[in-house]
Each structure stands twice: as structure tokens, then as C-alpha cells.
PDB file of C-alpha atoms in Angstrom:
ATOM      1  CA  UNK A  14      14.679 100.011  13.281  1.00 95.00           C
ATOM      2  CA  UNK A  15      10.930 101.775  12.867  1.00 95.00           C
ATOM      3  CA  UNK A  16      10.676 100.076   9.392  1.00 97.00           C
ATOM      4  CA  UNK A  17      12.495  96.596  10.354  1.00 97.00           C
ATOM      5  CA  UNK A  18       9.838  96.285  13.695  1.00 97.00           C
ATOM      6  CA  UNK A  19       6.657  96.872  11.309  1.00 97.00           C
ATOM      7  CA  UNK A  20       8.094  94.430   8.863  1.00 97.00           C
ATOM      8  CA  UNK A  21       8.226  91.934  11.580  1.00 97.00           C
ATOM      9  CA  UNK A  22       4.796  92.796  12.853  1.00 96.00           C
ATOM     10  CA  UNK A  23       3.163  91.971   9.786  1.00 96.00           C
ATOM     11  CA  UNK A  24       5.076  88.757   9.260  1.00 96.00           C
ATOM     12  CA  UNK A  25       3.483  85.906   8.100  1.00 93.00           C
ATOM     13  CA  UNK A  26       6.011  83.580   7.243  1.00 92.00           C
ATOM     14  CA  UNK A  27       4.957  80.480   9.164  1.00 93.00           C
ATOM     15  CA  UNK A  28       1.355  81.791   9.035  1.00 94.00           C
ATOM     16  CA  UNK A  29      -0.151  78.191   7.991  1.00 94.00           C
ATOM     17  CA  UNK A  30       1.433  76.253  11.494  1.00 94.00           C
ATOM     18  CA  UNK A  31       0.235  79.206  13.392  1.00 94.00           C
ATOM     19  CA  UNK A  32      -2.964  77.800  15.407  1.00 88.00           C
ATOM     20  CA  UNK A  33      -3.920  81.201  16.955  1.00 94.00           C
ATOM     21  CA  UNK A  34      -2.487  82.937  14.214  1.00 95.00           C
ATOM     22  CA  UNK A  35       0.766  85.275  13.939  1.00 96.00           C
ATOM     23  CA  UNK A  36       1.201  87.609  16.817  1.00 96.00           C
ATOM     24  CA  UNK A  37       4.722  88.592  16.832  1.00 97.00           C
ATOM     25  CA  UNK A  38       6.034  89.743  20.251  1.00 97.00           C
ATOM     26  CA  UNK A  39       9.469  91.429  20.250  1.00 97.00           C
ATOM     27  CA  UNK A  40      10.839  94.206  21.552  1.00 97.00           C
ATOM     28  CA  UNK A  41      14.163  96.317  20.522  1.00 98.00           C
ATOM     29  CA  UNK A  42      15.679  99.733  20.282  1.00 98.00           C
ATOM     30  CA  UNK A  43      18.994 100.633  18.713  1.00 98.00           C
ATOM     31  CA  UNK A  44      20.432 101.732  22.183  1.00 98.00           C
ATOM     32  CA  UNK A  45      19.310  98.434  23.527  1.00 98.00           C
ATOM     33  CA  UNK A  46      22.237  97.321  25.653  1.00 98.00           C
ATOM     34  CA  UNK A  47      20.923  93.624  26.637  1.00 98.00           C
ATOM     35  CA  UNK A  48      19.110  91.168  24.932  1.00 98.00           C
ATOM     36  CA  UNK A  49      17.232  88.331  26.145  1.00 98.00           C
ATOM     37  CA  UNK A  50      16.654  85.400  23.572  1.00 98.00           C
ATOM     38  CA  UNK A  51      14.006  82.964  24.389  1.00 97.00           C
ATOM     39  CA  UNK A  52      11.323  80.392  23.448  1.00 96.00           C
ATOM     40  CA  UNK A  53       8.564  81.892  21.837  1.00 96.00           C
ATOM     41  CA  UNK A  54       5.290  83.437  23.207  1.00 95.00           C
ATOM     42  CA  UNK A  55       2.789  81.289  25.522  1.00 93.00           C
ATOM     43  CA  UNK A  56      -0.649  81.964  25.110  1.00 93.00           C
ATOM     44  CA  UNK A  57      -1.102  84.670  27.629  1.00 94.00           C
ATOM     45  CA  UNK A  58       1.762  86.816  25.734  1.00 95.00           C
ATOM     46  CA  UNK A  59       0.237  86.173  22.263  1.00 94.00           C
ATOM     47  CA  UNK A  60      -3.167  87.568  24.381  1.00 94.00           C
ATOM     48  CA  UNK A  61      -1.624  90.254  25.667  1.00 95.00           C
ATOM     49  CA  UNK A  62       1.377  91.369  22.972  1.00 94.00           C
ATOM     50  CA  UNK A  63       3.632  92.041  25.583  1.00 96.00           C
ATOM     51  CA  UNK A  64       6.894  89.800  25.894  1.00 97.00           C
ATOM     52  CA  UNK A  65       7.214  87.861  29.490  1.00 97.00           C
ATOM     53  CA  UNK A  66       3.878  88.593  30.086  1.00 95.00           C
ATOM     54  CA  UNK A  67       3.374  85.589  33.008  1.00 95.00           C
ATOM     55  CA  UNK A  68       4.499  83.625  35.637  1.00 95.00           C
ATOM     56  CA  UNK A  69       7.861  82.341  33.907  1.00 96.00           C
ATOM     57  CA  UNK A  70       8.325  86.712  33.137  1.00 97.00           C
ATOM     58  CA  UNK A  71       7.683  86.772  36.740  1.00 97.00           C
ATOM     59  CA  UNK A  72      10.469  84.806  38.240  1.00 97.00           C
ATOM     60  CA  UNK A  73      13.079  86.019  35.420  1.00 98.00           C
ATOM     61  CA  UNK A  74      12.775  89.844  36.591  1.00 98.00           C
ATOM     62  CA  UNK A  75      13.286  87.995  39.786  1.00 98.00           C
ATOM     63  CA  UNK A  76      16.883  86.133  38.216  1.00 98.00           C
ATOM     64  CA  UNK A  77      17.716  89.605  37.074  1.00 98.00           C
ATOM     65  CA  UNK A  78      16.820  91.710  39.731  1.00 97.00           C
ATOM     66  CA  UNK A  79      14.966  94.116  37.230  1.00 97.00           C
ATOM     67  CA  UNK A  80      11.553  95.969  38.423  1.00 97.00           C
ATOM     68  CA  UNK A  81       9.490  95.803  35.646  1.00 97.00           C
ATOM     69  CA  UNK A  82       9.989  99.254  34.700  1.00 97.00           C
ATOM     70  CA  UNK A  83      13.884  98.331  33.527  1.00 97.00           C
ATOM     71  CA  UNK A  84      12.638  95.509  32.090  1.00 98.00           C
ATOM     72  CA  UNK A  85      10.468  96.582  29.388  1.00 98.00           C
ATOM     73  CA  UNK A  86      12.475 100.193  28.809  1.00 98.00           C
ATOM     74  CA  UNK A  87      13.664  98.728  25.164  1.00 97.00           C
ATOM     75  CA  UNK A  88      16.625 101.350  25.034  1.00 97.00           C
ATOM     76  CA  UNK A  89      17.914  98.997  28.106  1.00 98.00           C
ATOM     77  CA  UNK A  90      16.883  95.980  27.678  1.00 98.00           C
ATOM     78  CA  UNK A  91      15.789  93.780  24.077  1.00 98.00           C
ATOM     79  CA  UNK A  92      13.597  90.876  24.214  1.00 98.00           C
ATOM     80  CA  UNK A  93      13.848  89.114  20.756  1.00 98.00           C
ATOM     81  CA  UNK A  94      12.482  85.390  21.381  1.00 98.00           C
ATOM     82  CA  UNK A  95      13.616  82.388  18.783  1.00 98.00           C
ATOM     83  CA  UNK A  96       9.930  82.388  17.683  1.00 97.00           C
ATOM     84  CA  UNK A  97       7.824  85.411  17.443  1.00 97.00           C
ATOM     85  CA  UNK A  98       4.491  84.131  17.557  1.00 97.00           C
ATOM     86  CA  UNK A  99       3.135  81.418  19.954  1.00 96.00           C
ATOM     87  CA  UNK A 100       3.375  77.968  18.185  1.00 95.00           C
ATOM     88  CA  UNK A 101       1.024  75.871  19.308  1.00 93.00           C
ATOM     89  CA  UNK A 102      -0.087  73.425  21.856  1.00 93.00           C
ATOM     90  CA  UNK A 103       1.968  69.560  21.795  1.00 88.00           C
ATOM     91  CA  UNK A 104       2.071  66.609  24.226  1.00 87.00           C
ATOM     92  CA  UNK A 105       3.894  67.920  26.850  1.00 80.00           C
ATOM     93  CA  UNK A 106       3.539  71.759  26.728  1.00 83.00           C
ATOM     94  CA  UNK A 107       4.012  74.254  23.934  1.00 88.00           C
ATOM     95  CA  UNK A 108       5.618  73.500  20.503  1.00 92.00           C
ATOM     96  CA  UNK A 109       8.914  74.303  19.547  1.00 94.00           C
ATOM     97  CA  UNK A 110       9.556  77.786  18.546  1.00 96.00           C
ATOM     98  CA  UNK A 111       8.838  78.184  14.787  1.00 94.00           C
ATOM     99  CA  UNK A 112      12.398  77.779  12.802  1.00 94.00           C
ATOM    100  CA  UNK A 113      11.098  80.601  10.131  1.00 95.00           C
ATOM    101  CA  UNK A 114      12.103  83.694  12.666  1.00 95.00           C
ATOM    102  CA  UNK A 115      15.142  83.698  14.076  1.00 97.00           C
ATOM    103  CA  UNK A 116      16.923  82.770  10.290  1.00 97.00           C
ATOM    104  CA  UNK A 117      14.816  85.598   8.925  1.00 97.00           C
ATOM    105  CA  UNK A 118      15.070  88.020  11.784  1.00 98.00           C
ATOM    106  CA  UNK A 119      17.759  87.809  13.932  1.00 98.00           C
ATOM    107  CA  UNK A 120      20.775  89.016  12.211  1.00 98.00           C
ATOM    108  CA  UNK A 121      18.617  92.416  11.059  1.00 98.00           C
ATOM    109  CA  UNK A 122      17.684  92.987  14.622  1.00 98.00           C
ATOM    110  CA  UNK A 123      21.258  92.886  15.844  1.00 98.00           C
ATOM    111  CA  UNK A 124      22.539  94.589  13.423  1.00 98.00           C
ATOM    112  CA  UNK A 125      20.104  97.381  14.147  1.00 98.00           C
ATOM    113  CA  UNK A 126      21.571  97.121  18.042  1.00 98.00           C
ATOM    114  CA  UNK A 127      25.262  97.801  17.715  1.00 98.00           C
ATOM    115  CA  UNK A 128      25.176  98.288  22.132  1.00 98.00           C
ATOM    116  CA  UNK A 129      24.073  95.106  23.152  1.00 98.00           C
ATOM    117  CA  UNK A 130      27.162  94.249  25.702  1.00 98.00           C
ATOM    118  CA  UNK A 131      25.002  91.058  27.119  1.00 98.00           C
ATOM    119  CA  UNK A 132      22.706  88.130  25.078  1.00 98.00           C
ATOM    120  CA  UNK A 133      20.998  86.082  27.792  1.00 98.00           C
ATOM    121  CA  UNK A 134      20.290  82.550  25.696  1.00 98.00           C
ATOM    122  CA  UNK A 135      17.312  81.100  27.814  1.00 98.00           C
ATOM    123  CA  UNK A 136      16.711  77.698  26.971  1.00 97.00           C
ATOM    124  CA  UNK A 137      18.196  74.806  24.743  1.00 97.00           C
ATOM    125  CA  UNK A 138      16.951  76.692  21.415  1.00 97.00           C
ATOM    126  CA  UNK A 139      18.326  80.222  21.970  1.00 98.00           C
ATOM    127  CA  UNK A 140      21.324  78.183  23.072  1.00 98.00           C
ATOM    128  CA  UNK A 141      21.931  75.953  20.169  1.00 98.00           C
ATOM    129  CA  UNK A 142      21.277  79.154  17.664  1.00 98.00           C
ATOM    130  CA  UNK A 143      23.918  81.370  19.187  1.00 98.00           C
ATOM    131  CA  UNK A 144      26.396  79.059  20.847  1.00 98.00           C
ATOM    132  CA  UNK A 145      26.554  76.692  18.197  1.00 97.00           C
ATOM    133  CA  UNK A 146      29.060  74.308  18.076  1.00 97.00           C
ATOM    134  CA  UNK A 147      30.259  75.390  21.411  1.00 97.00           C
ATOM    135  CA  UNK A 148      26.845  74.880  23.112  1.00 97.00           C
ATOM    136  CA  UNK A 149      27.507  71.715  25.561  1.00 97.00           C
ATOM    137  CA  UNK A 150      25.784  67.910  25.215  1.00 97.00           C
ATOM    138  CA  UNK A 151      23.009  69.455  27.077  1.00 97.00           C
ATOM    139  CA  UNK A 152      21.103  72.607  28.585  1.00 97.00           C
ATOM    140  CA  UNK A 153      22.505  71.784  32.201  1.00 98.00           C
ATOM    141  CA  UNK A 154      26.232  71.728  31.038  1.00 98.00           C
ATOM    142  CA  UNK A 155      25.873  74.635  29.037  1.00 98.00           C
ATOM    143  CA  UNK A 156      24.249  76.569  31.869  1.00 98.00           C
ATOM    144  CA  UNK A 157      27.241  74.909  34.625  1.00 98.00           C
ATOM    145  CA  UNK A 158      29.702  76.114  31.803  1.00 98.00           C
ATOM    146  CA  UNK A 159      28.281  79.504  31.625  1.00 98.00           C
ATOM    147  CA  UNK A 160      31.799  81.165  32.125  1.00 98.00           C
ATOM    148  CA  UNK A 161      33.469  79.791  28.943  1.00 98.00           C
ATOM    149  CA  UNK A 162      30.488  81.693  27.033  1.00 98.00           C
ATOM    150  CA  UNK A 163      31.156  85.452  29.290  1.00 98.00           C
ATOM    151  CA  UNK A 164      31.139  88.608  28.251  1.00 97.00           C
ATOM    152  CA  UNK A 165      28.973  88.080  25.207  1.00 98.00           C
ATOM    153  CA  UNK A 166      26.924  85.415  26.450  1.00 98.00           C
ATOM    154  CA  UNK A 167      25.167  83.953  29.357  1.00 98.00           C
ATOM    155  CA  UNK A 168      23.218  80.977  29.042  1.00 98.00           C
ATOM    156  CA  UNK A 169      20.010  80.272  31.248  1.00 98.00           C
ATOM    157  CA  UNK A 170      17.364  77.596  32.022  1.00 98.00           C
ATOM    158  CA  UNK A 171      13.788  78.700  31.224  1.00 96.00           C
ATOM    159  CA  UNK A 172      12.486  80.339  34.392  1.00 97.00           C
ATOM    160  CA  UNK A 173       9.317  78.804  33.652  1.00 93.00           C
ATOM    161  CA  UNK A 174       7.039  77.280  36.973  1.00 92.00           C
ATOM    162  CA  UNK A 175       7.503  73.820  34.717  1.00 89.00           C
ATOM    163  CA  UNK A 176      10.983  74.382  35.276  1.00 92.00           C
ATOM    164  CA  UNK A 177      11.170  73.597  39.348  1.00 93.00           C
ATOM    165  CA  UNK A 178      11.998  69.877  39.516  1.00 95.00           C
ATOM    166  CA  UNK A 179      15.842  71.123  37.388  1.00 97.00           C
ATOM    167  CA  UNK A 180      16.342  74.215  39.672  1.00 96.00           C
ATOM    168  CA  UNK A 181      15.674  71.689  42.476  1.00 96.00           C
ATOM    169  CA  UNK A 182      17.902  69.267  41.390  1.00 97.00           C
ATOM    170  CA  UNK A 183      20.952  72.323  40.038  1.00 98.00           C
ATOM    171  CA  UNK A 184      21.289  74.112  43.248  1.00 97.00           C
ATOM    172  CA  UNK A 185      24.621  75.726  41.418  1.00 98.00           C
ATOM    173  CA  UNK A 186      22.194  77.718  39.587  1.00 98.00           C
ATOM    174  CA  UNK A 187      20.647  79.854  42.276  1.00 97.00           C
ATOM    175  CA  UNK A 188      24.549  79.583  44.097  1.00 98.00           C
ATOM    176  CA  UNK A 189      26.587  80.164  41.202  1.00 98.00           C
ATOM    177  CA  UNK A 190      25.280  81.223  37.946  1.00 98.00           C
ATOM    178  CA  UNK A 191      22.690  84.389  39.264  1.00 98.00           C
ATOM    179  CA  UNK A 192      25.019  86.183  41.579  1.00 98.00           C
ATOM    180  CA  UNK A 193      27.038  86.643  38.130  1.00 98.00           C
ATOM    181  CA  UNK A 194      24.083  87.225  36.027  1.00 98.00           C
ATOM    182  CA  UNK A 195      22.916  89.925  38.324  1.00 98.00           C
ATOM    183  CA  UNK A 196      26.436  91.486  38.113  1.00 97.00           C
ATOM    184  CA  UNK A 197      26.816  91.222  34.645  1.00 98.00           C
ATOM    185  CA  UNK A 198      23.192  92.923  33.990  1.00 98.00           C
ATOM    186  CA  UNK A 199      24.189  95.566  36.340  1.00 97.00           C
ATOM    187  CA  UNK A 200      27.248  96.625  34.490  1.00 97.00           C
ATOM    188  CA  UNK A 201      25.665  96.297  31.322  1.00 97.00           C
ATOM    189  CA  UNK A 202      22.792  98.404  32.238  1.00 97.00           C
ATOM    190  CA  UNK A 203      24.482 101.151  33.985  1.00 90.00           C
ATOM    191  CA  UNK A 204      27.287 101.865  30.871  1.00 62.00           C
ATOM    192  CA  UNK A 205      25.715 104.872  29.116  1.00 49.00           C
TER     193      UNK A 205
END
């Protein structure tokens, strides 16, 4: 795992697209027992190095009911984001995560993780990676659906502040989908 995390911190794969340059942010341990996949870094993560390092970090501790402590203790918990480095700036936000990572990346990392009990898939493109074919029309019915992806899997919305007008309009979410996800992450983290 030592040598696979300083291969992926000098990777410069996508190095070219990268406006700020490559930063990757990830975090694993072979005893890691859950992983969270998301986006890729914003700007204030690629500042600071450290994954869910803002407001959107903020409210997912908050999903989880994780002190921050928990959350960044990478024997518990894995944060392994579909892009490593932050993209870039488009129209309407950040880019895409870079498609050069999670190909590369991915499959080493897991393999290197043989506890993870729980993959939280945050967002349409940690969603479309894992689930695949089984991954719903859309982010909202593969979030309703979340069961039919349980115990390996939990899909999630981004928790991002951008994100309000959906939870607003998906009250099911706060009703139904966290008082499982906050279960699930409590078994998971308590097996030893």
C-alpha cells in the first residue's frame, strides 16, 4: 500500500488538462473498512491536500454521523475520489472528474483493502463506475433504489451546498436513505 500511495502521488497521467496542476488527494489503509468514492477535489482540497476539506465535507460527516476524528482515521474509513486531482473550472461549476484515475487506480487500491464491508458511491460518476449497468436512468432513482445496491453499496447525492434545491425537492433522502446509511456505517465501523 506504502509503494501503491507514492505511485499515485506522483501521478501525472492527465497532467496536461490539469489547470492547477496534479495534486492527488486520496486516502487508504489496508484495514480500511469503508470507502467513500466521490467527485474529485475542489479547489480548497487541492489547497489544502486533505480529502473533504469544505463545506460539502462538512455536511457529509453530518450524513454519516462521523466526528472528524473517525473520518479521516484511514484504517476506518477510505476516501478514494473518481478523480484525484481537481479538474478545472467549467460553465456551471467544476469539471468532470478526470477519466485517467479511477481506470488506472481503482482496482489496485481495492485490492490493497480486502476489509472494506461498505463503498459509499456519491454522485452520478462514482455511481455509473461501480454500479454499472445496474445504476438507474438517473442519480435520484439510483439514490430512491439504494436498497437493491445493500450490503456492498450505498449510493448518495453529493452533499455539496449546490446540492440544496434536490435535497429540498427528495425529502426521502433525509427520511429514508440516512437513517440506513448511519446504520450501515455504524456496523461497518465497529466490526474489528
Amino acid at each position: 500500500m506504502k509503494k501503491l500511495l507514492k505511485d499515485i502521488s506522483t501521478c501525472s497521467l492527465c497532467k496536461e488538462h490539469l489547470a492547477l496542476g496534479p495534486n492527488p488527494v486520496v486516502s487508504a489503509h489496508p484495514e480500511s473498512k469503508l470507502l467513500i468514492v466521490g467527485q474529485a477535489p475542489g479547489t480548497k482540497v487541492h489547497a489544502s491536500g486533505i480529502p473533504w476539506d469544505d463545506a460539502s465535507g462538512v455536511q457529509l460527516r453530518k450524513w454519516l454521523q462521523l466526528d472528524s476524528e473517525t473520518f479521516y482515521d484511514t484504517s476506518q474509513v477510505a476516501i478514494v475520489p473518481m478523480g484525484f486531482c481537481y479538474p478545472g473550472k467549467g460553465k456551471s461549476g467544476d469539471l468532470p472528474p478526470r477519466k485517467e484515475c479511477a481506470p488506472q487506480w481503482h482496482a489496485p487500491l481495492l485490492k490493497s483493502m480486502p476489509h472494506i464491508a461498505l463503498g459509499l458511491l456519491i454522485g452520478q460518476y462514482a455511481q455509473r463506475y461501480y454500479l454499472r449497468e445496474n445504476a438507474m436512468k438517473n442519480l435520484t432513482e439510483t439514490v430512491r433504489n439504494f436498497q437493491a445496491y445493500l450490503p456492498r453499496y450505498l449510493p448518495l447525492p453529493h452533499p455539496s451546498p449546490r446540492n440544496r434545491f434536490w435535497l429540498s425537492q427528495n425529502l426521502w433522502f433525509e427520511a429514508e436513505v440516512l437513517p440506513v446509511l448511519r446504520e450501515r456505517v455504524g456496523e461497518v465501523l465497529q466490526k474489528k
